[in-house]
Coordinates of C-alpha atoms in Angstrom, one line a residue:
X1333 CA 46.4 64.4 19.5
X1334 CA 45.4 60.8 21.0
X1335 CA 43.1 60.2 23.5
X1336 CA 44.0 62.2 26.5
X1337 CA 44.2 65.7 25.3
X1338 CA 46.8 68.4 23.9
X1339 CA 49.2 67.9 26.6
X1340 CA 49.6 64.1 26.0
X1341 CA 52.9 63.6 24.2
X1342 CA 52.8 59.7 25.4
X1343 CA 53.9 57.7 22.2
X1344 CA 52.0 55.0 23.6
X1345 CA 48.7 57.1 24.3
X1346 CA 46.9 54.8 21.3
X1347 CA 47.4 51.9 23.5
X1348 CA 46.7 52.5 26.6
X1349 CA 43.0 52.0 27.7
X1350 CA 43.7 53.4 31.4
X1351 CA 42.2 56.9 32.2
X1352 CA 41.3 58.5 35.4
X1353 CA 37.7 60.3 36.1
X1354 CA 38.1 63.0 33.6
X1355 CA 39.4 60.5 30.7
X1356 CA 42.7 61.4 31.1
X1357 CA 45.5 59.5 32.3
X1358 CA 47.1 60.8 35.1
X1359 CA 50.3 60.6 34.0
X1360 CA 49.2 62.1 30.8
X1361 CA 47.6 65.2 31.8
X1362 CA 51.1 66.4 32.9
X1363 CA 54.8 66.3 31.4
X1364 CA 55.5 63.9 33.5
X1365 CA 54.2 60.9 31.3
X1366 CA 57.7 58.9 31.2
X1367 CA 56.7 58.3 35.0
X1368 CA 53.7 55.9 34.3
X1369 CA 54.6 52.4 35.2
X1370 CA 52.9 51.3 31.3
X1371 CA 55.3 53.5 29.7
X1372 CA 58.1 52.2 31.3
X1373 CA 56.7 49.1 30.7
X1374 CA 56.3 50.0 26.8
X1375 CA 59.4 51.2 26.6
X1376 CA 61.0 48.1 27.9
X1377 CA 61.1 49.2 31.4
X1378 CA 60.7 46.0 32.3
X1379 CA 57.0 45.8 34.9
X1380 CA 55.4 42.9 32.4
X1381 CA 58.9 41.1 32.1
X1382 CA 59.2 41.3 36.2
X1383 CA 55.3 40.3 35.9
X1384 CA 54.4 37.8 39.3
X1385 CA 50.8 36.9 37.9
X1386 CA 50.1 33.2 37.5
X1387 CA 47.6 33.8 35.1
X1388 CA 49.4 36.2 32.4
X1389 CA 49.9 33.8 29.7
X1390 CA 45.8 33.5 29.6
X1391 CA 45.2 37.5 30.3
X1392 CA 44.1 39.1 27.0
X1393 CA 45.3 42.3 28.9
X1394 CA 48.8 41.2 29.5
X1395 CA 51.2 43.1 28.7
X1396 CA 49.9 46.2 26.8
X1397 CA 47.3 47.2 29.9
X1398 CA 48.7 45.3 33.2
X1399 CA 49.6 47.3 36.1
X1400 CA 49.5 44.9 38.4
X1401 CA 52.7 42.4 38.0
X1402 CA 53.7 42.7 41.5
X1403 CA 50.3 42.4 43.1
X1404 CA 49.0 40.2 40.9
X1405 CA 46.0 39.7 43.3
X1406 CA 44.2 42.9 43.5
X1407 CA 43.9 42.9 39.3
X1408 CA 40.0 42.9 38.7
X1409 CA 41.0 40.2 36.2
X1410 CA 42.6 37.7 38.5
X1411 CA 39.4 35.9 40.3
X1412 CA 38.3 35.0 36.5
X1413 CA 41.8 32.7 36.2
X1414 CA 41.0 30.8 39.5
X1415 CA 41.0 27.6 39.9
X1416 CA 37.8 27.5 41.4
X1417 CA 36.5 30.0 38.9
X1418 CA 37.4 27.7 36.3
X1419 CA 36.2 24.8 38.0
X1420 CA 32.6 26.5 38.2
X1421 CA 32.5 27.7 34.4
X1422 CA 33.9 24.2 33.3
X1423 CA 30.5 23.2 36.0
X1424 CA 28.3 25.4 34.1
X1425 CA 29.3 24.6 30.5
X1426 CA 29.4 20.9 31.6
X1427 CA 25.9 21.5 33.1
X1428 CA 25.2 23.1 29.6
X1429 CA 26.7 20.2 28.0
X1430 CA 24.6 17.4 29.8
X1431 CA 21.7 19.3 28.8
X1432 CA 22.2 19.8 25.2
X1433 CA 23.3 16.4 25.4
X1434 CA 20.0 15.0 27.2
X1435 CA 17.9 17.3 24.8
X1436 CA 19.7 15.7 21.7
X1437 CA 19.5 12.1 23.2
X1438 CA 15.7 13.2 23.8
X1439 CA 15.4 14.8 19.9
X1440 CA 17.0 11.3 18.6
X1441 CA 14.9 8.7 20.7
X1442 CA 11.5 10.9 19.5
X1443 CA 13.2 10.6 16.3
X1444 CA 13.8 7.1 16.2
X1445 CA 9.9 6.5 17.9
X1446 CA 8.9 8.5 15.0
X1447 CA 10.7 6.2 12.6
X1448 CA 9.4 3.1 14.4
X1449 CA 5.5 4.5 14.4
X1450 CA 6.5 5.1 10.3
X1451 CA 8.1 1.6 10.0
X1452 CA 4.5 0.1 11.8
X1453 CA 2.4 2.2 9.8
X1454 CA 4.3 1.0 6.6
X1455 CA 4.3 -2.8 7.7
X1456 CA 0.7 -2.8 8.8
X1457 CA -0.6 -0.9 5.4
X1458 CA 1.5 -3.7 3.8
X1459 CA -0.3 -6.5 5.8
X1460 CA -3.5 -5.1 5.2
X1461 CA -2.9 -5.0 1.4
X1462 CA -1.6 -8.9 1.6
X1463 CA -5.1 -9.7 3.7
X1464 CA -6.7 -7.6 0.8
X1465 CA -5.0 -9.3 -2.1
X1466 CA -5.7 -12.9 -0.3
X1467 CA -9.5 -12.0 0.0
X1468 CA -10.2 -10.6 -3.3
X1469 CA -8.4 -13.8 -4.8
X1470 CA -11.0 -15.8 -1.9
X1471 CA -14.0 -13.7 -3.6
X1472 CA -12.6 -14.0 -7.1
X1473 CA -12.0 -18.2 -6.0
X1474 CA -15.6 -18.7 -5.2
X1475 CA -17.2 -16.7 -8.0
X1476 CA -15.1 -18.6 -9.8
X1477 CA -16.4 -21.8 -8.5
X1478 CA -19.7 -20.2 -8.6
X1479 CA -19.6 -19.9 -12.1
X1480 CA -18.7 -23.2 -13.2
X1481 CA -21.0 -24.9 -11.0
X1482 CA -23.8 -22.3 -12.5
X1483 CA -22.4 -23.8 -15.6
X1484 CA -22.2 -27.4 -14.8
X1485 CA -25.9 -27.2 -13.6
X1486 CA -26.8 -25.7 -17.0
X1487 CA -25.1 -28.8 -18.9
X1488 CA -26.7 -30.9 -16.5
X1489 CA -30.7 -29.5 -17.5
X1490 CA -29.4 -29.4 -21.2
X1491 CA -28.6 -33.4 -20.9
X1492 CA -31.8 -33.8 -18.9
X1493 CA -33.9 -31.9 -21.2
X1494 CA -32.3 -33.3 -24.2
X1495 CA -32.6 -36.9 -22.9
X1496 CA -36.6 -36.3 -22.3
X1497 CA -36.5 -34.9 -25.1
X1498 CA -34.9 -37.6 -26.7
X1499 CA -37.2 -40.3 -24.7
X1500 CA -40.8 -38.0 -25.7
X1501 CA -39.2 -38.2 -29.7
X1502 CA -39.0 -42.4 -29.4
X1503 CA -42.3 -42.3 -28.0
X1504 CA -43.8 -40.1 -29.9
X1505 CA -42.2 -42.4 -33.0
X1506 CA -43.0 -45.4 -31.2
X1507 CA -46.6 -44.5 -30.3
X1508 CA -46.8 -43.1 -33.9
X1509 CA -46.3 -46.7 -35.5
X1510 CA -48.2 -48.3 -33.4
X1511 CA -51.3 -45.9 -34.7
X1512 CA -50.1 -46.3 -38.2
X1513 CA -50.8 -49.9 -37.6
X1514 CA -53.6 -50.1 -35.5
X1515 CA -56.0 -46.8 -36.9
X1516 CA -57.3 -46.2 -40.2
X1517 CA -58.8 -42.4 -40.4
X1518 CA -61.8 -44.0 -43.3
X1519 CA -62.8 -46.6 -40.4
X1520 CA -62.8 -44.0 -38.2
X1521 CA -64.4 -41.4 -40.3
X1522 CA -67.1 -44.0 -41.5
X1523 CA -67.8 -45.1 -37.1
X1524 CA -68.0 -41.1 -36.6
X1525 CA -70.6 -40.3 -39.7
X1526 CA -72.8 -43.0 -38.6
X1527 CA -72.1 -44.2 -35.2
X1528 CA -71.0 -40.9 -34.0
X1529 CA -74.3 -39.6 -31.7
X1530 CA -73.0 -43.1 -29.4
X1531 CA -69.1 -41.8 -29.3
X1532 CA -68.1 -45.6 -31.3
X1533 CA -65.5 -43.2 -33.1
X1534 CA -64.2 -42.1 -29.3
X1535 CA -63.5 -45.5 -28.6
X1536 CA -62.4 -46.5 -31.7
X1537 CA -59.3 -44.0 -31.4
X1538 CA -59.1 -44.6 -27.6
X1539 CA -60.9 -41.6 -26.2
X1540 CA -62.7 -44.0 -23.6
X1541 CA -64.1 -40.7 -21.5
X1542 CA -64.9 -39.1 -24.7
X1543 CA -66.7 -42.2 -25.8
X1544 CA -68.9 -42.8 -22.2
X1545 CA -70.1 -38.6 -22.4
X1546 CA -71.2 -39.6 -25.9
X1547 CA -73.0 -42.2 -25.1
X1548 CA -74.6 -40.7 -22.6
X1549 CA -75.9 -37.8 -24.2
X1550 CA -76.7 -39.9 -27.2
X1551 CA -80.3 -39.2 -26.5
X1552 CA -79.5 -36.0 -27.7
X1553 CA -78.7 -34.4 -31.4
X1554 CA -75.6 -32.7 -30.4
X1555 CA -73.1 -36.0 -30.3
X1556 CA -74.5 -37.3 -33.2
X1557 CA -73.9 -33.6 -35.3
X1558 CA -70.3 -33.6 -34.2
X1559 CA -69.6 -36.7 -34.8
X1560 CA -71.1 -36.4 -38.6
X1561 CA -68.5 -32.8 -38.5
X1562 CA -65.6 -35.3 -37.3
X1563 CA -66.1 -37.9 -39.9
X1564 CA -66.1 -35.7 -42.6
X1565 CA -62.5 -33.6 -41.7
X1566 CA -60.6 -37.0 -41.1
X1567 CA -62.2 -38.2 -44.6
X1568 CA -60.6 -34.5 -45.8
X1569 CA -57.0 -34.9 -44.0
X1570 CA -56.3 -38.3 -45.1
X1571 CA -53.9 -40.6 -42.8
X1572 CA -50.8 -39.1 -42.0
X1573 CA -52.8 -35.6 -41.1
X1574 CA -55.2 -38.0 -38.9
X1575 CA -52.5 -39.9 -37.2
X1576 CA -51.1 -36.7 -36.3
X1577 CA -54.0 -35.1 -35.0
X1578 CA -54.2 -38.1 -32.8
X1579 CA -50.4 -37.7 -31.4
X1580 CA -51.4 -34.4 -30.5
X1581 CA -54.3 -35.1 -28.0
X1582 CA -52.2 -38.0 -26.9
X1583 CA -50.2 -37.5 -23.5
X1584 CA -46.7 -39.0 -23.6

């Protein structure tokens, strides 16, 4: 039945989108629907082909719902195909435009201070890890150096030591023959039996200090007892054990 009641018998009543208060066409409500201007139109009447409007080839109405081909000018439509119409929407979407545009430029320059601050961060991490690799190789350098000079002074004490060492030996073995040469452990056993309360057995083996506290105290028992106690353990080590009895009270 279409859109504009029982009475419509428009063929074109599917199409047409232009009612009157009720909802029905005008034209429409009566028998007299051939009259309307779209039908004639529709039926090749000719109104869109005759159509005066400049802007009809951009119209999304033209040509089912135009009505206004002669007076193209009082169409609702017709202000939204001006040139000055245009001109302000092409204003506003250029205005859009330059703003999306600034906003992107914006977005890409934080972007690329983003990837700058990254870059920094990554080359001054990397210096810092070059300063730390030249440092630790300074620390491990010098403990290094540390090391061998702990070492070196080592060698050095071992030489020393082993050269007094090897000096106190030669004098020991020098000082050693001349004993061996000089001392006999019977004289001095015999000069610490008898002469011993006087100290001639201290002086006899070079004691001199020995020999003076002897003598001075010679008055009394006690030097001559030890001496007697002397005499008789040199008599019982023989002359190697006495020579190195007297090596060991001597001071190199």
């Amino acid at each position: 039945m279409g859109l504009f009641g029982k009475k419509n018998n428009c063929k074109f009543k599917d199409m047409c989108n232009i009612a009157g208060v009720d909802g029905t066409c005008r034209f429409c409500a009566t028998e007299n629907y051939q009259d309307c201007d779209l039908y004639q139109d529709w039926s090749g009447g000719g109104i869109n082909e005759n159509n005066q409007c400049p802007h009809k080839d951009k119209c999304p109405h033209f040509p089912v719902t135009c009505l206004w081909g002669n007076d193209p000018e009082s169409c609702f439509h017709y202000d939204q195909f001006e040139p000055t119409s245009y001109d302000n929407s092409y204003s506003s979407c250029g205005s859009n435009y330059d703003s999306y545009d600034s906003e992107k430029n914006e977005y890409e320059q934080a972007l690329q201070r983003e990837v700058e601050v990254d870059e920094s961060v990554k080359a001054a991490r990397a210096k810092a890890e070059v300063e730390r690799i030249k440092l630790q190789q300074q620390i491990d350098a010098a403990e290094q150096k540390a090391k061998l000079a702990e070492l070196e002074r080592e060698r050095k004490n071992e030489e020393e030591w082993q050269e007094r060492q090897d000096k106190k030996k030669a004098a020991i073995a020098k000082h050693r023959e001349e004993l061996e040469n000089s001392k006999d452990y019977r004289i001095a056993a015999v000069l610490a039996i008898l002469l011993g309360w006087i100290g001639a057995h201290k002086f006899y083996i070079g004691k001199y200090t020995s020999g003076v506290v002897y003598a001075i105290f010679c008055w009394a028992w006690i030097p001559g007892i030890l001496g007697i106690i002397t005499g008789l353990k040199w008599l019982s080590k023989g002359q190697d054990k006495f020579i190195d009895e007297l090596i060991d009270d001597w001071d190199c």
